[in-house]
XYZ file of C-alpha atoms in Angstrom:
481
model
C 109.652 92.849 104.724
C 110.401 96.368 106.051
C 107.714 97.435 108.233
C 108.871 101.404 107.989
C 110.062 103.384 105.891
C 113.671 104.066 106.900
C 115.142 107.509 108.014
C 116.668 109.891 105.727
C 120.242 110.204 107.215
C 122.625 112.629 106.119
C 124.423 109.821 105.369
C 122.044 108.676 102.805
C 121.234 111.900 100.908
C 122.805 110.663 97.825
C 119.934 109.212 96.734
C 118.101 112.591 97.554
C 118.105 115.374 95.066
C 120.853 117.689 97.330
C 123.428 117.926 94.893
C 123.795 121.807 94.386
C 127.394 123.103 94.970
C 127.092 125.722 97.507
C 127.827 129.136 95.765
C 130.966 130.976 98.216
C 129.109 132.490 101.238
C 126.234 130.539 101.040
C 124.369 129.642 104.404
C 123.879 126.229 104.414
C 121.471 123.855 106.648
C 121.240 120.048 107.222
C 118.187 118.110 107.489
C 117.665 114.537 109.373
C 114.291 113.445 108.547
C 112.786 110.608 110.827
C 109.379 109.014 110.595
C 106.797 108.614 108.266
C 106.048 109.803 104.685
C 104.151 112.733 105.615
C 106.926 114.041 107.783
C 109.440 113.399 105.287
C 106.881 115.981 102.683
C 107.142 118.967 105.956
C 110.747 118.259 105.312
C 111.147 119.131 101.742
C 108.509 121.748 102.621
C 110.919 123.158 105.182
C 114.089 122.950 102.555
C 112.298 124.474 99.650
C 111.298 127.565 101.720
C 114.843 127.740 103.092
C 116.061 127.027 99.814
C 113.628 130.164 98.161
C 115.506 132.251 100.816
C 119.177 131.582 99.538
C 120.344 128.986 102.002
C 122.699 125.712 100.465
C 121.476 122.342 101.398
C 124.162 120.148 103.000
C 124.219 116.083 102.719
C 126.471 116.189 105.632
C 126.890 117.855 109.516
C 130.263 119.037 108.906
C 129.033 121.149 105.857
C 125.784 122.992 107.911
C 125.709 126.037 109.399
C 122.993 124.248 111.622
C 121.115 120.854 111.155
C 117.334 120.027 111.507
C 116.066 117.192 112.970
C 112.429 116.214 112.267
C 111.312 113.889 114.561
C 108.909 111.373 114.934
C 107.534 110.925 118.220
C 103.843 108.287 117.658
C 106.349 105.597 119.671
C 108.300 105.348 122.897
C 110.880 103.688 120.082
C 110.517 106.049 118.250
C 111.125 108.973 120.921
C 114.326 107.162 121.493
C 115.402 107.147 118.337
C 114.852 111.063 117.579
C 116.527 111.624 120.811
C 119.105 109.865 119.473
C 119.486 111.403 116.007
C 119.048 114.627 118.015
C 122.360 113.659 120.041
C 124.636 112.776 117.233
C 123.715 115.983 115.396
C 124.727 117.972 118.455
C 127.985 115.875 118.624
C 128.853 115.923 114.781
C 127.510 119.878 114.259
C 127.362 121.222 117.283
C 124.243 123.967 116.298
C 120.722 121.970 116.190
C 116.563 123.022 115.523
C 114.369 120.480 116.391
C 110.847 120.494 115.413
C 108.019 117.747 114.316
C 106.073 115.487 116.226
C 108.375 115.441 118.672
C 108.854 118.662 118.968
C 104.937 119.137 120.553
C 106.635 118.119 123.954
C 109.930 120.508 123.954
C 110.221 120.406 127.954
C 111.275 116.475 127.158
C 113.371 117.086 124.494
C 115.441 120.128 126.114
C 115.382 117.853 129.162
C 117.537 115.573 128.032
C 119.308 117.702 125.138
C 119.195 121.134 126.523
C 121.883 122.400 123.920
C 119.318 122.558 120.863
C 118.802 126.169 119.588
C 115.003 125.480 119.550
C 111.909 123.414 119.318
C 108.977 123.807 117.355
C 106.204 121.013 116.516
C 105.027 119.223 113.623
C 103.895 121.338 110.523
C 105.115 124.510 112.247
C 106.950 125.957 109.114
C 106.695 129.627 109.842
C 108.260 128.736 113.334
C 111.557 126.543 111.765
C 112.299 129.306 109.143
C 112.766 131.727 112.292
C 114.961 129.505 114.031
C 116.972 129.046 111.455
C 117.198 132.733 110.645
C 118.231 133.498 114.189
C 120.976 130.912 114.114
C 122.008 131.298 110.449
C 121.124 134.483 109.240
C 119.961 134.210 105.420
C 122.192 135.822 102.390
C 120.310 135.529 99.203
C 121.889 136.305 95.840
C 118.782 137.035 93.714
C 121.005 136.277 90.481
C 121.919 132.892 91.154
C 119.948 131.104 94.058
C 117.262 129.728 91.447
C 114.727 127.623 93.135
C 113.693 124.469 91.045
C 110.051 124.563 89.752
C 109.183 120.929 91.727
C 110.861 122.501 94.741
C 113.594 120.166 96.923
C 112.956 116.493 97.239
C 114.210 114.201 99.843
C 112.907 111.106 97.047
C 114.665 110.066 94.318
C 113.304 112.274 90.946
C 110.937 109.474 89.858
C 108.595 109.354 92.801
C 107.282 111.421 95.106
C 104.995 111.778 98.238
C 101.952 113.778 97.877
C 100.451 115.056 101.362
C 96.813 116.137 100.872
C 95.658 116.513 104.226
C 97.120 117.015 107.980
C 95.676 115.658 110.961
C 93.172 112.855 111.697
C 89.069 112.903 113.350
C 89.564 109.940 114.502
C 90.072 109.240 118.068
C 91.879 105.615 118.092
C 92.817 104.782 122.099
C 96.558 103.961 120.897
C 97.236 106.813 119.044
C 98.309 110.587 119.803
C 98.575 111.945 116.513
C 95.377 114.318 116.786
C 96.792 115.907 119.563
C 100.083 116.133 117.934
C 98.883 117.483 114.197
C 95.083 118.032 115.390
C 91.934 117.216 113.318
C 91.697 116.614 109.698
C 92.968 119.823 107.933
C 92.547 119.141 103.935
C 93.990 120.714 101.301
C 92.103 122.742 98.305
C 91.840 120.031 95.023
C 93.016 122.472 92.959
C 96.128 122.769 95.128
C 97.085 119.061 95.008
C 96.352 119.014 91.541
C 98.711 121.673 90.683
C 101.383 120.729 92.722
C 100.808 116.734 91.234
C 101.074 118.292 87.812
C 104.479 120.322 88.310
C 106.044 117.009 89.656
C 104.925 115.473 86.854
C 106.135 118.252 84.603
C 109.728 117.589 86.717
C 109.860 113.886 85.700
C 107.756 112.328 88.833
C 106.488 109.131 87.479
C 104.907 108.075 90.544
C 102.909 109.794 92.661
C 102.475 108.445 96.272
C 99.383 109.959 98.079
C 99.104 110.129 101.548
C 97.663 111.928 104.790
C 96.778 110.712 108.417
C 93.567 109.869 106.778
C 93.224 109.569 102.929
C 89.738 108.130 102.484
C 88.400 111.739 104.374
C 90.105 113.392 102.313
C 87.733 116.803 101.953
C 85.360 115.793 104.796
C 86.071 119.172 106.688
C 85.217 121.505 103.725
C 82.421 120.013 102.770
C 84.178 118.126 99.594
C 84.121 122.238 98.407
C 84.784 122.887 94.184
C 87.151 125.088 93.347
C 88.525 125.934 89.666
C 86.993 122.894 87.977
C 88.155 120.028 91.121
C 86.086 118.677 94.062
C 87.433 117.903 97.362
C 86.598 114.355 97.384
C 89.088 111.595 97.287
C 87.441 109.544 94.330
C 86.714 112.919 92.111
C 90.771 113.416 93.617
C 91.536 110.310 92.480
C 90.286 110.373 89.078
C 91.911 113.632 88.500
C 95.196 112.785 89.493
C 94.998 109.772 87.010
C 94.499 111.860 84.260
C 98.377 113.401 84.683
C 99.849 110.014 83.030
C 101.962 108.910 86.189
C 101.187 105.927 88.615
C 99.495 106.926 91.548
C 99.195 104.881 94.425
C 96.756 105.610 97.616
C 97.974 105.060 101.300
C 96.390 105.206 104.245
C 92.940 104.668 103.578
C 90.246 104.243 105.954
C 87.782 101.770 105.364
C 84.872 103.415 104.756
C 81.926 102.135 102.236
C 82.872 105.021 99.482
C 86.116 103.407 99.279
C 84.215 101.061 97.130
C 84.181 104.022 94.280
C 87.609 103.891 93.496
C 87.999 99.961 92.646
C 86.686 100.926 88.972
C 89.729 103.729 88.803
C 91.728 101.253 89.290
C 90.297 98.541 86.937
C 90.366 101.617 84.214
C 94.223 101.841 84.966
C 93.580 105.490 86.256
C 95.193 104.771 89.773
C 97.309 101.957 90.826
C 95.459 98.611 91.866
C 96.879 99.237 95.381
C 94.957 100.216 98.454
C 97.408 100.426 101.743
C 94.362 99.968 104.636
C 95.177 99.988 108.263
C 93.335 97.332 109.613
C 94.765 97.006 112.567
C 93.199 94.060 114.152
C 90.272 91.817 113.072
C 88.454 90.879 116.328
C 85.299 93.015 117.492
C 86.325 93.016 121.134
C 90.095 94.208 120.589
C 88.740 96.534 117.676
C 86.421 98.385 120.180
C 88.919 98.126 122.492
C 91.000 100.766 120.097
C 88.269 102.576 119.486
C 87.668 101.274 115.823
C 84.819 100.594 113.917
C 84.471 96.450 114.873
C 83.283 95.198 111.098
C 85.749 92.688 110.610
C 83.599 90.259 108.731
C 81.821 93.102 106.407
C 85.475 93.862 106.087
C 86.263 90.291 104.296
C 82.409 90.862 101.909
C 84.272 94.529 100.838
C 87.487 92.762 100.097
C 85.868 90.089 98.047
C 84.070 92.598 96.005
C 86.998 94.830 95.665
C 88.880 91.488 94.068
C 85.623 90.802 91.707
C 85.507 93.976 90.624
C 89.713 94.159 89.846
C 91.359 90.950 90.374
C 95.013 92.809 89.945
C 94.175 95.213 93.046
C 96.887 94.293 95.621
C 95.747 95.312 99.121
C 98.701 96.094 102.601
C 97.944 96.479 105.663
C 98.872 97.022 109.417
C 98.071 95.160 112.495
C 98.839 95.413 116.426
C 99.306 92.378 117.964
C 99.673 92.094 122.409
C 96.965 95.152 122.760
C 95.675 95.613 126.083
C 93.419 92.786 127.284
C 94.309 90.804 124.212
C 93.329 87.191 124.755
C 94.981 83.882 122.923
C 91.130 83.413 121.485
C 91.069 86.962 120.266
C 94.463 86.792 118.805
C 93.618 83.292 117.120
C 90.712 85.391 115.334
C 92.909 87.683 113.652
C 95.156 84.742 112.756
C 92.165 83.561 111.262
C 90.614 86.415 109.643
C 94.257 86.852 108.010
C 93.926 83.146 106.508
C 90.929 84.407 104.730
C 91.955 87.629 103.637
C 94.848 86.968 101.984
C 96.118 90.310 102.280
C 98.949 90.987 99.630
C 101.667 93.168 102.272
C 100.891 93.373 105.860
C 103.208 94.584 108.942
C 102.970 94.174 112.159
C 103.849 95.868 115.025
C 103.706 95.059 118.763
C 101.642 97.042 121.470
C 103.393 99.521 123.537
C 102.458 102.462 125.517
C 102.628 106.166 123.878
C 102.799 109.027 126.583
C 99.142 110.771 126.435
C 97.867 107.783 124.669
C 94.302 106.471 126.221
C 95.170 102.586 126.078
C 97.746 103.392 128.614
C 94.876 103.088 130.962
C 93.109 100.167 130.052
C 93.397 97.017 131.852
C 95.154 93.618 131.572
C 98.123 94.602 129.621
C 100.175 91.816 127.400
C 103.250 91.053 128.983
C 106.595 91.378 126.355
C 107.403 87.738 126.102
C 103.587 86.741 124.889
C 103.333 89.910 122.289
C 106.972 88.798 120.868
C 105.333 85.257 120.529
C 102.369 86.576 118.890
C 104.155 88.416 116.889
C 106.231 85.347 115.524
C 103.124 83.369 114.858
C 101.255 86.749 113.320
C 104.526 87.079 110.691
C 105.303 83.586 109.763
C 101.520 83.022 108.752
C 102.272 86.218 106.906
C 105.059 85.457 105.283
C 104.079 82.141 103.819
C 101.300 83.717 102.729
C 103.388 86.505 100.487
C 105.579 83.645 99.325
C 102.311 81.613 97.743
C 100.686 84.701 96.508
C 104.013 85.892 94.588
C 105.058 82.290 93.349
C 101.727 82.122 91.513
C 103.103 85.376 89.777
C 105.975 83.641 88.176
C 105.565 83.354 84.472
C 103.628 86.426 84.485
C 104.865 89.774 82.784
C 104.509 92.446 84.253
C 105.244 96.538 84.394
C 107.758 97.921 87.091
C 109.563 100.901 88.150
C 113.475 101.131 88.167
C 114.582 102.307 91.734
C 118.164 101.976 91.420
C 120.968 100.154 89.642
C 124.220 99.230 91.145
C 127.654 98.684 89.397
C 127.123 95.403 88.611
C 124.253 95.946 86.419
C 121.787 94.692 88.838
C 117.988 96.585 88.609
C 116.236 97.446 91.865
C 112.455 97.623 90.737
C 108.882 97.806 92.266
C 105.449 96.098 90.710
C 102.306 98.158 91.037
C 101.601 96.262 93.910
C 104.638 97.592 95.828
C 105.514 100.925 97.529
C 108.628 101.919 97.872
C 110.312 101.260 101.248
C 107.756 99.159 102.703
C 106.995 96.579 100.500
C 108.727 94.435 98.180
C 111.586 94.695 95.268
C 111.609 93.092 91.606
C 115.099 91.914 90.792
C 116.407 92.024 87.502
C 119.982 91.030 87.144
C 120.876 90.996 83.940
C 119.909 92.868 80.551
C 119.575 96.188 81.814
C 122.216 97.930 79.437
C 120.125 101.117 78.267
C 117.742 101.319 81.369
C 117.538 104.115 83.552
C 116.318 104.918 86.984
C 112.868 105.701 86.768
C 112.415 103.912 83.663
C 109.131 101.874 83.554
C 110.221 98.223 82.616
C 108.091 95.085 81.454
C 109.222 91.610 82.504
C 108.434 88.230 82.970
C 108.936 86.951 86.228
C 111.406 84.208 86.551
C 111.588 83.669 90.461
C 109.787 84.549 93.584
C 111.112 84.516 97.357
C 109.143 85.471 100.837
C 108.806 89.051 99.756
C 110.810 89.515 96.681
C 110.605 88.685 92.909
C 113.183 88.192 90.240
C 113.580 88.378 86.190
C 115.595 88.702 83.725
C 116.694 89.777 80.061
C 117.376 86.301 78.400
C 116.068 83.812 80.478
C 113.459 82.248 78.253
C 112.718 85.462 76.484
C 115.434 85.397 74.036
C 116.396 89.108 73.889
C 117.232 92.121 76.149
C 115.360 95.390 77.326
C 114.532 97.334 74.123
C 112.889 100.720 74.115
C 108.767 100.094 73.747
C 107.009 102.577 70.984
C 104.096 102.063 72.608
C 104.929 103.070 75.900
C 106.636 106.339 74.614
C 110.145 108.227 75.668
C 111.656 106.267 79.670
C 109.919 102.966 79.254
C 111.193 99.660 77.921
C 109.949 96.278 77.681
C 111.568 92.794 77.501
C 111.084 91.744 73.097
C 112.160 89.198 71.261
C 115.087 89.696 69.062
C 114.386 89.501 65.502
């Protein structure tokens, strides 16, 4: 199971909507987007602005007049990956503009790569555009350069990330995101709904709501109501659910009011899926992290969520080997995981990050101990995942089709699976007439550790046919008559 979304590199561009053929003389820009989906949204906004100014978007290094590298600077390993990507772009193209989280440390970048044209920090869109203008002057043609209504997307056409806020008010000791991206800045609710509506009108079937702290949405603007929409996560989720697309909530901090989202999931307005970064379960470790130490109450909340919405899928991430973590504290985490029975789990070994307060904590855990604990954690998480997926064999469920390969095998996701980070459901036959982005009803006939399989003709007696109850673009397995 993947722990982080893969990077969107120029050689992976066929997955993205970058298929325009540049006109003669049109300046072109390439993009490498690293890190989390929030950075991907920043990349899309930059490209949309550039496209509106007449720039073409190049899917490779050699065809671009310059390359923008949107970096990640959260962990030292991510910084190393960003520096490597910058070096690769310099070697292949030579004209590179750097932005993103690592851009908050310009000397760190220029010390390794002094040839970069410019360095800007995270979500500094105007500065990026200024750097592009200097490196590659625009040459717009108002009669030809038409911007799609939905903007430029780096995700497949049928799903899109929807960023509702920037920054974070928490002060977790292992995290430097507030230093890089600032405090919480929520977008007006009506602006979020307007963007979401345009995406759905353009064919998006799934909206993935993201921010640094989704459940805090609107706190900084006092949950302002404007143009009929209130800036509160419950109201926003309800409004988004009325647009007719799947709505998936990411990075939800477990505040008490999260329970108000569960009825919306039970009603089908929002996908029964919560992505909550618990990070650990032992109260002392959580205290050292500067996170609320309420693991027992969290178990009560999880039980209540499942009581009110039995179909809910819970995803979370954890850190093992945090400074001072004892064997007993780690065992508490394993015991908690046994009781919580989370559906999707990711785990990271703690590592120092320049500027993080956790660096100064005593009793750092040895690398070999961190690795051993990570192995034990993932073994337990894998066993839980496999058991939960095995219980789904024989069930009928709706899935969204992400890809169909040359052999007709469809890679899909259930409502319990976010793109790139969770599992898949594969349909290995009977996919004639199905397209990427379709919503398909399938009976599960096999389960693995993280993935499911289903196929037409396996005890169903038929293939894929349009389901008239679901409207255009949706299919279900039906028996041949």
